[in-house]
Short mmCIF file of C-alpha atoms in Angstrom, two decimals:
data_model
loop_
_atom_site.label_atom_id
_atom_site.label_comp_id
_atom_site.label_asym_id
_atom_site.label_seq_id
_atom_site.Cartn_x
_atom_site.Cartn_y
_atom_site.Cartn_z
CA MET A 1 -13.23 18.43 -84.35
CA ASN A 2 -15.12 15.75 -81.26
CA LEU A 3 -13.39 15.10 -78.22
CA PHE A 4 -12.06 11.71 -79.73
CA ASN A 5 -10.72 13.18 -82.91
CA PHE A 6 -8.97 15.60 -81.09
CA PHE A 7 -7.13 12.66 -78.18
CA LYS A 8 -5.95 10.93 -81.46
CA GLN A 9 -4.47 14.19 -83.04
CA GLU A 10 -2.46 14.88 -79.78
CA ASP A 11 -1.62 11.56 -79.82
CA ARG A 12 -0.42 11.56 -83.34
CA GLU A 13 1.42 14.81 -82.71
CA ILE A 14 3.33 13.65 -79.37
CA ALA A 15 4.14 10.72 -80.75
CA ALA A 16 6.20 12.18 -83.66
CA LYS A 17 8.04 14.11 -80.36
CA ILE A 18 8.90 10.98 -79.13
CA ARG A 19 10.40 10.01 -83.07
CA ALA A 20 11.83 12.13 -83.31
CA ALA A 21 13.93 12.85 -79.51
CA THR A 22 14.89 9.60 -80.58
CA LYS A 23 16.74 8.73 -83.71
CA VAL A 24 20.23 7.76 -82.76
CA ARG A 25 21.69 5.34 -85.32
CA MET A 26 25.16 3.62 -85.91
CA ASP A 27 28.05 4.82 -87.84
CA ASP A 28 28.28 3.74 -91.70
CA THR A 29 31.72 2.64 -90.50
CA ALA A 30 30.81 0.35 -87.59
CA ARG A 31 27.23 -0.41 -89.63
CA GLU A 32 29.25 -2.33 -92.65
CA LYS A 33 31.75 -4.37 -90.33
CA THR A 34 29.63 -5.82 -88.95
CA ARG A 35 27.70 -6.76 -91.82
CA ALA A 36 30.71 -8.52 -93.34
CA LEU A 37 31.62 -10.14 -89.80
CA LEU A 38 28.05 -11.53 -90.20
CA SER A 39 28.32 -12.63 -93.60
CA GLU A 40 31.80 -14.56 -93.20
CA TYR A 41 30.20 -16.22 -90.35
CA VAL A 42 26.39 -17.80 -91.62
CA LYS A 43 29.07 -18.69 -94.66
CA MET A 44 30.56 -21.33 -92.23
CA ARG A 45 27.48 -21.95 -90.72
CA PRO A 46 25.10 -23.13 -93.14
CA VAL A 47 22.15 -24.31 -92.44
CA ARG A 48 20.96 -27.82 -90.87
CA GLY A 49 20.67 -30.02 -94.70
CA VAL A 50 22.27 -27.73 -97.01
CA GLU A 51 25.43 -29.89 -96.70
CA PRO A 52 26.17 -33.10 -96.58
CA LEU A 53 28.49 -34.93 -93.75
CA PRO A 54 31.79 -35.76 -94.36
CA PHE A 55 34.11 -37.83 -93.12
CA ILE A 56 36.96 -35.90 -90.73
CA SER A 57 39.79 -36.94 -89.23
CA LEU A 58 41.42 -34.33 -87.65
CA PRO A 59 43.92 -34.22 -84.76
CA ALA A 60 42.72 -32.29 -81.65
CA ASN A 61 45.68 -30.39 -80.88
CA GLU A 62 46.61 -29.37 -84.23
CA PHE A 63 43.34 -27.54 -83.92
CA SER A 64 44.46 -25.57 -80.78
CA LEU A 65 47.99 -24.60 -82.60
CA PHE A 66 46.25 -23.17 -85.62
CA PHE A 67 43.65 -21.48 -84.46
CA MET A 68 45.59 -19.80 -81.41
CA ARG A 69 45.23 -16.97 -84.05
CA ARG A 70 42.20 -17.18 -84.63
CA SER A 71 42.11 -15.62 -87.80
CA VAL A 72 38.67 -15.44 -89.27
CA PRO A 73 39.81 -16.12 -92.87
CA ALA A 74 42.15 -19.28 -91.35
CA LEU A 75 38.62 -20.31 -90.15
CA ALA A 76 36.20 -19.69 -93.07
CA ALA A 77 39.35 -21.71 -95.28
CA VAL A 78 38.78 -24.49 -92.26
CA LEU A 79 35.25 -24.50 -92.30
CA VAL A 80 35.59 -24.94 -95.87
CA LEU A 81 37.29 -27.95 -95.66
CA ILE A 82 35.94 -30.06 -93.44
CA GLY A 83 32.22 -28.74 -94.32
CA GLY A 84 29.18 -26.31 -92.44
CA GLY A 85 27.04 -29.45 -92.08
CA THR A 86 29.81 -30.56 -89.43
CA ALA A 87 30.40 -27.93 -87.86
CA ALA A 88 27.02 -27.31 -87.02
CA ALA A 89 27.01 -31.38 -86.43
CA ALA A 90 30.08 -30.90 -84.39
CA GLU A 91 27.86 -28.25 -81.45
CA GLY A 92 26.08 -30.91 -80.18
CA ALA A 93 29.32 -33.21 -79.44
CA LEU A 94 30.98 -33.52 -75.58
CA PRO A 95 34.59 -34.40 -74.83
CA GLY A 96 35.36 -37.66 -76.32
CA ASP A 97 33.64 -37.33 -79.99
CA ILE A 98 34.93 -36.45 -82.95
CA LEU A 99 32.96 -33.68 -83.44
CA TYR A 100 34.37 -32.39 -79.69
CA PRO A 101 37.56 -30.38 -80.85
CA ILE A 102 35.89 -28.88 -83.96
CA LYS A 103 32.94 -27.29 -81.71
CA VAL A 104 36.41 -26.20 -79.37
CA HIS A 105 37.70 -25.14 -81.62
CA VAL A 106 36.45 -24.24 -84.48
CA ASN A 107 32.63 -22.86 -83.77
CA GLU A 108 33.75 -21.10 -80.33
CA GLU A 109 36.46 -19.51 -81.59
CA MET A 110 34.85 -18.63 -84.71
CA ARG A 111 32.45 -17.11 -82.19
CA ALA A 112 35.05 -15.16 -79.83
CA THR A 113 36.08 -13.06 -83.07
CA LEU A 114 32.64 -11.93 -83.97
CA ALA A 115 33.96 -10.63 -80.02
CA THR A 116 35.45 -6.80 -81.17
CA THR A 117 34.58 -5.07 -77.04
CA PRO A 118 37.02 -6.47 -74.27
CA LYS A 119 32.73 -6.52 -72.52
CA ALA A 120 31.83 -9.13 -75.05
CA LYS A 121 34.67 -11.72 -75.46
CA ALA A 122 34.70 -12.06 -71.91
CA ASP A 123 30.69 -12.05 -72.13
CA TRP A 124 31.50 -14.63 -74.94
CA GLN A 125 33.71 -17.14 -72.30
CA VAL A 126 31.74 -16.59 -69.40
CA SER A 127 29.82 -18.97 -71.53
CA ARG A 128 32.30 -21.39 -72.40
CA ALA A 129 33.17 -22.10 -68.82
CA GLU A 130 29.56 -22.13 -68.80
CA ARG A 131 28.86 -25.21 -72.18
CA ARG A 132 32.07 -26.81 -70.43
CA LEU A 133 29.79 -27.11 -67.07
CA GLU A 134 26.65 -28.42 -69.06
CA GLU A 135 29.29 -30.62 -70.40
CA ALA A 136 30.76 -32.22 -67.68
CA ALA A 137 26.76 -32.67 -65.84
CA THR A 138 25.67 -34.40 -69.70
CA LEU A 139 28.94 -36.61 -69.18
CA ALA A 140 28.21 -37.42 -65.17
CA LEU A 141 24.05 -38.40 -65.80
CA SER A 142 25.42 -40.91 -68.43
CA GLY A 143 28.49 -42.09 -65.88
CA LYS A 144 30.59 -41.55 -68.48
CA LEU A 145 32.70 -38.32 -66.50
CA ASP A 146 36.19 -40.37 -66.51
CA ASP A 147 39.53 -39.05 -65.89
CA VAL A 148 39.85 -37.81 -69.48
CA LYS A 149 36.84 -36.00 -69.59
CA ARG A 150 37.42 -34.02 -67.18
CA ALA A 151 41.00 -32.86 -68.04
CA GLU A 152 39.77 -31.32 -70.18
CA LEU A 153 37.12 -30.35 -69.46
CA ASP A 154 38.86 -28.34 -66.59
CA THR A 155 41.93 -27.43 -68.79
CA ASN A 156 38.69 -25.86 -71.31
CA LEU A 157 37.15 -24.25 -68.51
CA ASP A 158 40.13 -22.95 -67.06
CA ALA A 159 41.45 -21.36 -69.86
CA HIS A 160 37.89 -19.63 -70.41
CA VAL A 161 37.77 -17.98 -67.18
CA LYS A 162 41.60 -17.52 -67.89
CA ILE A 163 40.74 -14.98 -70.86
CA ALA A 164 37.87 -13.48 -69.28
CA SER A 165 40.10 -12.06 -66.73
CA GLU A 166 42.61 -10.47 -69.33
CA ASN A 167 39.66 -8.59 -71.15
CA ARG A 168 37.99 -7.89 -67.02
CA ILE A 169 41.58 -6.49 -66.28
CA ARG A 170 41.60 -4.75 -70.23
CA LEU A 171 37.83 -3.15 -68.63
CA GLU A 172 39.41 -1.65 -65.93
CA ASP A 173 42.33 0.08 -67.91
CA ASP A 174 39.15 1.80 -70.19
CA ASN A 175 37.92 3.01 -66.59
CA ASP A 176 34.52 0.54 -67.04
CA ALA A 177 34.13 0.13 -63.67
CA VAL A 178 30.88 -1.30 -63.48
CA GLY A 179 31.55 -3.43 -66.89
CA ALA A 180 34.57 -5.53 -64.85
CA SER A 181 32.04 -5.61 -61.79
CA GLU A 182 29.85 -7.22 -64.17
CA VAL A 183 32.22 -9.09 -65.13
CA ASP A 184 34.18 -10.12 -62.29
CA THR A 185 31.14 -10.98 -60.88
CA ASN A 186 30.05 -13.80 -63.83
CA ILE A 187 33.35 -15.27 -63.36
CA GLN A 188 33.12 -16.02 -60.21
CA ALA A 189 29.24 -17.37 -60.57
CA VAL A 190 30.92 -19.81 -62.60
CA LEU A 191 33.42 -20.88 -59.80
CA ILE A 192 30.93 -21.68 -57.42
CA ALA A 193 29.10 -23.37 -60.08
CA ARG A 194 31.54 -25.72 -60.77
CA GLU A 195 31.44 -26.24 -57.85
CA ASN A 196 27.49 -26.81 -57.20
CA ILE A 197 27.77 -28.55 -60.85
CA LEU A 198 28.89 -31.58 -58.83
CA ASP A 199 28.81 -30.50 -55.04
CA GLY A 200 28.58 -31.64 -52.14
CA LYS A 201 25.82 -33.52 -51.35
CA LEU A 202 26.72 -35.32 -54.71
CA ALA A 203 30.15 -36.19 -53.28
CA ALA A 204 28.80 -39.22 -50.85
CA LYS A 205 28.75 -40.73 -53.88
CA ALA A 206 32.89 -40.87 -54.04
CA ALA A 207 32.92 -44.75 -53.43
CA VAL A 208 31.04 -45.00 -56.18
CA ARG A 209 31.81 -42.50 -58.37
CA PRO A 210 35.49 -41.89 -58.14
CA GLU A 211 35.56 -39.19 -60.74
CA THR A 212 33.06 -37.14 -59.36
CA ALA A 213 34.94 -36.76 -55.85
CA ALA A 214 38.07 -35.97 -57.68
CA PHE A 215 35.99 -33.60 -59.83
CA VAL A 216 34.13 -32.39 -57.52
CA MET A 217 38.34 -32.00 -55.32
CA ALA A 218 39.38 -29.92 -58.64
CA ALA A 219 36.97 -27.13 -58.27
CA SER A 220 36.72 -26.98 -54.56
CA ALA A 221 39.07 -24.82 -54.39
CA PRO A 222 38.66 -21.92 -57.07
CA ALA A 223 35.18 -21.73 -55.97
CA GLU A 224 36.52 -20.77 -52.28
CA THR A 225 38.79 -18.58 -54.12
CA ALA A 226 35.72 -17.04 -55.50
CA ARG A 227 33.41 -16.90 -52.83
CA ALA A 228 35.77 -15.62 -50.41
CA ALA A 229 36.68 -13.45 -52.82
CA ALA A 230 32.89 -12.40 -53.05
CA GLY A 231 32.82 -11.47 -49.51
CA GLY A 232 30.50 -14.20 -49.59
CA GLY A 233 27.92 -11.83 -51.28
CA SER A 234 24.29 -13.59 -51.55
CA ASP A 235 24.26 -11.88 -55.00
CA VAL A 236 27.47 -13.98 -56.23
CA GLU A 237 25.59 -17.27 -54.66
CA THR A 238 22.28 -16.44 -56.60
CA LYS A 239 23.92 -15.64 -59.84
CA GLY A 240 26.75 -18.86 -59.35
CA HIS A 241 23.32 -20.67 -58.56
CA ARG A 242 21.74 -19.96 -62.06
CA THR A 243 24.06 -20.85 -63.29
CA ALA A 244 24.54 -24.25 -62.43
CA ALA A 245 20.85 -25.15 -62.41
CA LYS A 246 20.61 -24.10 -65.73
CA ALA A 247 23.80 -26.04 -66.67
CA ARG A 248 22.00 -28.67 -64.69
CA ILE A 249 18.78 -28.63 -66.66
CA GLU A 250 19.88 -28.41 -70.18
CA ALA A 251 22.81 -31.77 -69.46
CA ALA A 252 19.20 -33.25 -67.82
CA LYS A 253 17.23 -32.49 -71.52
CA LYS A 254 19.81 -33.71 -73.44
CA PHE A 255 19.59 -36.71 -70.81
CA LEU A 256 16.38 -38.20 -71.78
CA GLY A 257 17.05 -37.39 -75.36
CA ARG A 258 19.79 -39.48 -75.58
CA SER A 259 18.60 -43.31 -77.27
CA ASP A 260 21.11 -45.22 -75.10
CA ALA A 261 19.66 -43.32 -71.60
CA ARG A 262 18.02 -46.43 -70.67
CA LEU A 263 15.45 -46.03 -67.65
CA SER A 264 12.63 -47.49 -66.61
CA PRO A 265 9.23 -45.63 -67.37
CA GLY A 266 8.93 -44.72 -63.48
CA ALA A 267 11.81 -43.25 -62.90
CA ARG A 268 11.76 -41.36 -66.69
CA VAL A 269 9.19 -39.93 -64.66
CA GLN A 270 10.04 -39.18 -61.77
CA ILE A 271 13.52 -37.36 -63.58
CA GLU A 272 10.63 -35.75 -65.98
CA THR A 273 8.69 -34.21 -62.91
CA SER A 274 11.93 -33.41 -61.45
CA LEU A 275 13.03 -31.32 -64.27
CA LYS A 276 9.56 -29.37 -64.65
CA GLU A 277 9.99 -28.73 -61.14
CA ALA A 278 13.26 -27.12 -61.87
CA ALA A 279 12.76 -25.62 -64.69
CA LYS A 280 9.20 -24.15 -63.68
CA ALA A 281 12.14 -23.08 -60.51
CA PHE A 282 14.23 -21.19 -63.67
CA SER A 283 12.28 -18.90 -65.00
CA SER A 284 10.47 -17.80 -61.55
CA GLY A 285 13.87 -16.94 -60.55
CA GLU A 286 14.07 -15.59 -64.07
CA VAL A 287 11.16 -13.08 -63.37
CA ASP A 288 12.26 -11.82 -60.56
CA VAL A 289 15.44 -11.11 -61.36
CA SER A 290 13.83 -9.02 -64.50
CA GLN A 291 11.87 -7.14 -61.90
CA GLY A 292 14.40 -6.33 -59.39
CA LYS A 293 13.52 -9.40 -56.20
CA GLU A 294 17.15 -10.05 -55.91
CA VAL A 295 15.73 -12.34 -52.87
CA GLU A 296 12.98 -14.50 -54.42
CA ALA A 297 15.17 -15.21 -57.46
CA SER A 298 17.33 -16.05 -54.87
CA SER A 299 15.11 -19.08 -53.47
CA HIS A 300 13.93 -19.89 -56.75
CA PHE A 301 17.41 -20.58 -58.68
CA ASP A 302 18.06 -22.18 -55.02
CA SER A 303 14.79 -24.74 -55.85
CA ALA A 304 15.79 -25.43 -59.33
CA LEU A 305 19.80 -26.46 -57.87
CA GLU A 306 17.92 -28.78 -56.11
CA SER A 307 15.74 -30.66 -57.91
CA ALA A 308 17.82 -30.37 -60.64
CA THR A 309 20.85 -32.22 -58.14
CA LYS A 310 17.88 -34.38 -57.51
CA ILE A 311 17.68 -35.85 -60.88
CA GLU A 312 21.28 -37.05 -61.07
CA ALA A 313 20.69 -38.36 -58.03
CA ILE A 314 18.13 -40.54 -59.00
CA VAL A 315 20.08 -41.45 -61.84
CA SER A 316 23.05 -42.24 -59.93
CA VAL A 317 21.10 -43.60 -57.77
CA SER A 318 20.16 -46.23 -60.14
CA THR A 319 22.84 -47.23 -61.65
CA ASP A 320 24.93 -48.18 -58.26
CA THR A 321 21.84 -50.53 -57.24
CA GLY A 322 22.42 -51.99 -61.20
CA ASP A 323 18.27 -51.88 -61.40
CA LEU A 324 17.29 -48.72 -63.88
CA ASN A 325 14.27 -50.40 -64.18
CA ASP A 326 13.04 -49.60 -60.61
CA ALA A 327 11.08 -46.89 -61.11
CA ASP A 328 10.65 -47.12 -56.36
CA ASP A 329 14.10 -46.87 -55.77
CA THR A 330 14.34 -42.77 -54.46
CA SER A 331 15.51 -43.33 -51.18
CA ASP A 332 18.89 -40.52 -52.14
CA ALA A 333 16.94 -38.60 -54.28
CA GLU A 334 14.47 -37.55 -51.76
CA GLU A 335 17.81 -36.96 -49.09
CA SER A 336 17.63 -33.82 -51.43
CA GLY A 337 14.62 -32.60 -51.73
CA ASP A 338 11.28 -32.69 -50.05
CA ASP A 339 8.34 -32.09 -51.81
CA SER A 340 9.09 -35.30 -55.14
CA GLY A 341 5.58 -36.72 -54.81
CA SER A 342 4.54 -33.45 -55.66
CA GLY A 343 2.93 -32.54 -58.84
CA SER A 344 3.98 -30.68 -61.82
CA SER A 345 2.87 -26.83 -62.76
CA GLY A 346 1.54 -27.81 -66.00
CA SER A 347 3.75 -25.35 -67.48
CA GLY A 348 5.83 -28.54 -69.44
CA SER A 349 9.64 -29.39 -69.85
CA GLY A 350 12.14 -26.64 -71.17
CA GLY A 351 11.42 -23.60 -69.76
CA ILE A 352 14.99 -21.89 -70.67
CA ASN A 353 14.88 -20.55 -73.86
CA PRO A 354 18.57 -18.37 -73.86
CA GLY A 355 17.94 -15.57 -75.48
CA LEU A 356 15.31 -16.52 -77.77
CA MET B 1 24.19 -27.43 -106.34
CA GLU B 2 20.84 -27.27 -105.55
CA LYS B 3 22.12 -27.24 -101.66
CA THR B 4 24.59 -24.38 -102.33
CA SER B 5 21.41 -22.19 -103.77
CA LYS B 6 19.67 -23.19 -101.33
CA GLN B 7 22.54 -21.74 -99.09
CA GLN B 8 23.13 -18.44 -100.81
CA GLU B 9 19.13 -17.89 -100.55
CA GLU B 10 18.86 -18.39 -96.89
CA GLU B 11 22.45 -15.85 -96.53
CA LYS B 12 20.99 -13.27 -98.42
CA GLU B 13 17.50 -13.27 -96.42
CA PHE B 14 19.64 -12.92 -93.61
CA LEU B 15 21.62 -9.88 -94.94
CA ALA B 16 18.05 -8.35 -96.06
CA ALA B 17 17.23 -8.43 -92.30
CA TYR B 18 20.21 -7.44 -91.49
CA ASP B 19 19.88 -3.93 -94.28
CA GLU B 20 16.50 -3.71 -92.62
CA HIS B 21 16.17 -3.97 -89.55
CA SER B 22 19.43 -3.48 -87.56
CA ALA B 23 19.71 0.41 -87.55
CA SER B 24 16.21 0.14 -85.98
CA LEU B 25 17.46 -3.10 -83.29
CA PHE B 26 20.81 -0.47 -82.86
CA ARG B 27 18.13 2.33 -82.04
CA PHE B 28 16.06 -0.03 -79.54
CA LEU B 29 19.04 -1.64 -77.72
CA THR B 30 20.89 1.85 -77.02
CA MET B 31 17.42 3.54 -76.28
CA LYS B 32 17.58 0.81 -73.61
CA ILE B 33 20.35 0.10 -72.14
CA ALA B 34 21.91 3.34 -72.56
CA ASP B 35 25.65 2.09 -74.45
CA ARG B 36 26.91 2.75 -77.25
CA GLU B 37 29.08 0.35 -77.39
CA VAL B 38 27.31 -2.22 -76.08
CA ALA B 39 24.47 -1.76 -78.24
CA ARG B 40 26.29 -2.22 -81.60
CA ASP B 41 27.60 -5.95 -79.64
CA LEU B 42 24.16 -6.69 -79.09
CA THR B 43 22.60 -5.71 -82.38
CA GLN B 44 25.42 -7.76 -83.62
CA GLU B 45 25.09 -11.05 -81.05
CA THR B 46 20.60 -10.65 -81.57
CA PHE B 47 21.89 -11.13 -85.23
CA THR B 48 24.48 -14.54 -85.19
CA ARG B 49 21.21 -16.13 -82.17
CA ALA B 50 19.12 -15.28 -84.85
CA TRP B 51 20.87 -17.29 -87.62
CA ASP B 52 22.51 -19.77 -84.92
CA PHE B 53 18.01 -20.36 -85.10
CA ARG B 54 17.42 -20.61 -88.33
CA GLN B 55 21.00 -22.27 -88.85
CA SER B 56 19.58 -25.63 -86.45
CA GLY B 57 17.11 -25.57 -88.60
CA GLY B 58 14.16 -22.93 -87.12
CA ALA B 59 11.65 -21.16 -89.28
CA ILE B 60 11.14 -17.70 -89.11
CA ARG B 61 8.64 -16.08 -90.42
CA GLU B 62 8.93 -12.48 -89.93
CA TRP B 63 12.39 -11.15 -89.19
CA LYS B 64 11.37 -7.72 -86.78
CA PRO B 65 9.07 -9.46 -84.34
CA PHE B 66 11.19 -11.79 -84.55
CA LEU B 67 14.47 -9.73 -83.70
CA PHE B 68 13.34 -7.98 -81.28
CA ARG B 69 11.90 -10.48 -79.06
CA THR B 70 15.42 -12.20 -79.66
CA ALA B 71 17.38 -8.08 -78.81
CA TYR B 72 14.25 -8.13 -75.84
CA ASN B 73 15.39 -11.61 -74.21
CA LEU B 74 18.99 -10.82 -74.55
CA VAL B 75 18.97 -7.46 -72.53
CA VAL B 76 16.89 -8.78 -70.04
CA ASP B 77 19.37 -12.39 -69.89
CA VAL B 78 22.50 -10.60 -70.00
CA TYR B 79 22.71 -6.83 -69.35
CA ARG B 80 20.13 -6.53 -66.06
CA LYS B 81 21.49 -3.38 -65.02
CA LYS B 82 19.74 0.08 -65.25
CA ARG B 83 20.27 2.73 -66.98
CA ALA B 84 22.64 4.89 -65.23
CA VAL B 85 22.92 7.27 -68.31
CA SER B 86 20.42 10.36 -69.22
CA LEU B 87 18.81 9.65 -72.78
CA ASP B 88 19.95 13.50 -73.48
CA HIS B 89 23.04 13.01 -72.21
CA LEU B 90 23.69 10.73 -74.48
CA ILE B 91 22.91 11.31 -77.31
CA ASP B 92 24.36 15.08 -76.83
CA ASP B 93 27.56 13.75 -76.01
CA GLN B 94 28.45 10.63 -77.20
CA GLY B 95 27.92 11.33 -80.56
CA PHE B 96 24.90 10.57 -81.31
CA ALA B 97 23.72 11.87 -84.99
CA VAL B 98 19.88 13.24 -84.51
CA SER B 99 18.37 11.73 -87.88
CA ASP B 100 18.46 13.59 -91.38
CA ASP B 101 15.22 11.66 -92.62
CA SER B 102 12.45 13.58 -90.43
CA ALA B 103 12.71 16.92 -91.90
CA ASP B 104 9.40 17.75 -91.31
CA GLU B 105 9.03 16.02 -88.26
CA LYS B 106 12.18 18.71 -87.40
CA ARG B 107 11.23 21.64 -88.50
CA THR B 108 7.87 21.27 -86.20
CA VAL B 109 9.85 20.29 -83.46
CA ALA B 110 13.15 22.86 -82.15
CA THR B 111 15.89 21.24 -81.02
CA ALA B 112 15.34 22.27 -77.36
CA GLU B 113 11.68 20.44 -76.76
CA MET B 114 13.61 17.13 -78.24
CA SER B 115 15.85 17.73 -75.07
CA ARG B 116 12.80 17.77 -72.82
CA VAL B 117 11.08 15.73 -74.30
CA ARG B 118 14.30 12.99 -74.22
CA LYS B 119 14.71 14.20 -70.31
CA GLY B 120 10.76 13.96 -70.03
CA ILE B 121 10.47 10.04 -71.29
CA ASP B 122 13.70 9.22 -69.38
CA GLN B 123 11.77 9.56 -65.91
CA LEU B 124 9.18 6.91 -67.33
CA ASP B 125 9.44 3.95 -65.31
CA GLU B 126 10.64 1.21 -67.65
CA THR B 127 7.70 -0.55 -67.91
CA TYR B 128 6.05 2.04 -69.39
CA ARG B 129 9.11 3.71 -70.92
CA ASP B 130 10.28 0.73 -73.16
CA ILE B 131 6.64 -0.10 -74.85
CA ILE B 132 5.80 3.43 -76.08
CA LEU B 133 9.53 3.50 -77.54
CA LEU B 134 8.93 0.18 -79.20
CA ARG B 135 5.18 1.71 -80.09
CA TYR B 136 6.75 5.04 -81.15
CA THR B 137 10.30 5.01 -82.05
CA GLU B 138 9.52 1.17 -83.95
CA ASP B 139 6.36 2.42 -84.90
CA LEU B 140 5.44 -1.31 -84.09
CA PRO B 141 1.74 -2.34 -83.65
CA PRO B 142 0.82 -3.55 -79.61
CA LYS B 143 0.17 -6.82 -81.04
CA GLU B 144 4.34 -7.63 -81.97
CA ILE B 145 5.16 -5.41 -79.03
CA ALA B 146 2.67 -8.36 -76.79
CA ARG B 147 4.59 -11.40 -78.76
CA ILE B 148 8.00 -9.51 -77.57
CA THR B 149 7.74 -8.46 -73.95
CA GLY B 150 5.77 -11.39 -73.35
CA LEU B 151 2.32 -8.84 -72.53
CA SER B 152 -0.75 -9.20 -73.67
CA GLU B 153 -1.93 -6.89 -76.13
CA ASN B 154 -4.21 -5.83 -74.02
CA VAL B 155 -2.12 -5.17 -70.74
CA VAL B 156 0.08 -3.35 -73.91
CA SER B 157 -2.24 -1.28 -75.28
CA VAL B 158 -3.63 -0.05 -71.66
CA ARG B 159 0.07 0.97 -70.78
CA ILE B 160 0.65 2.65 -73.95
CA HIS B 161 -1.73 5.12 -73.66
CA ARG B 162 -1.26 5.20 -70.04
CA GLY B 163 2.50 5.89 -70.76
CA ILE B 164 1.58 8.86 -72.48
CA GLU B 165 -0.52 9.98 -70.11
CA LYS B 166 2.03 9.91 -67.46
CA LEU B 167 4.36 11.27 -70.49
CA LYS B 168 1.90 14.66 -70.90
CA VAL B 169 1.57 15.61 -67.07
CA ILE B 170 6.11 15.15 -67.13
CA LEU B 171 5.72 17.72 -70.08
CA GLY B 172 3.63 19.67 -68.30
CA PRO B 173 1.71 22.58 -70.02
CA ASP B 174 4.65 23.49 -72.29
CA ALA B 175 3.80 20.21 -74.21
CA LYS B 176 0.77 21.26 -75.35
CA GLN B 177 1.52 24.58 -76.73
CA SER B 178 4.11 23.46 -78.42
CA LEU B 179 1.63 20.74 -80.37
#
């Protein structure tokens, strides 16, 4: 036996040991239960193009009351009525769109039924709150965040936070202090992000955009409470900035993709540059977090938020002056950043890929 | 009718992927985060995200690397805390059953030795542990591990080699005696 073969044999045997020592499996009951839930889930969300988009007209309030019970079969029945294609199309809906109630009260409630543990339930409610923030940021970019939509977003966001908090208490009851603490941090981060989505720097725009000021005012109280509860903790602040940056970046990507985003080529270039900077900083922050570099992560998320906030300032200035084609008007944008003229990384926009 | 049939095929393929890969995904997630309930949630969330991706028009050519990459990112994105429970403690004290389908391996590796190997794996730095588990517990080739972790294939191969060497050092001379 030569040396090479000896080591190959040794490695094979230690590999067999590792395999034998680490084989664990899910119990059959849990496995079948998960399979049944997933089977229901895929039936309610058919792949795009499989079913036509039917006309629907269902009042939001009746939806809300009906889905208070969160029954999977009931949700399945309604999905059959409205069509899976509708449910798929609703994912991109914003407050005011006809499909928005389906997004919030059918699609998201369906996802909620799949969460079986208090931790999973809380995590999903936090995710829903983040979706509301992204919708607010998207509407704000389009200048469509009026009082009615703001109130709807506020109400829904509060409801998500409330359910997440209830599940946090259940975790505490179960003596899962680590899980409860994690949920608590995530909730506080969402509240801070709510403030940051339309933060103090943009409050100066209140004279032009009353809805902006109103949203900031509504958000500021719970955010201050969250900050106080966190004791000014940098971890919560960092997470809050991460959440806000993520929502703003996703909103900017959607805004640029909308056909009604009337922007001059110059303004579009400025926004795309800021978006690339934000996405790059965000990705760097994610890498830092995965490597346990909290200080560096905080710095990168702050940079991402700053760049992403700059986008709204660019759009806002264009709207204020009524000149969307003035590519050189960046005065306000430059107030919130110091290197708007720097080149992009070349890494491309859309650097955030949640989960995939 | 044709569209319904296509949907049925998609569902069938998805559930087949669940049947084939859910056990290994659950195992990997359990090893990584050391919490059975959370691992179960994340297994479900992995498949939910995979379907959402498919439902929105994405193509999944190879399910196994796609699912593992999704699960890996999910842990990095959502569950960033380090493991607080040892692998050996987890398997002994939380009712995990050691698989019975490895009769040959069980004949050559005593229970005490498995416990010792688990403790050795626990001592490995996470940088090596994830890759060792993907390589040997899940039997994934370096190329697929590279796609899952975002590392180059060369880096993965180096870490596999170094990880095994470190594990041998941790296990000490007894490891060779029992081989």
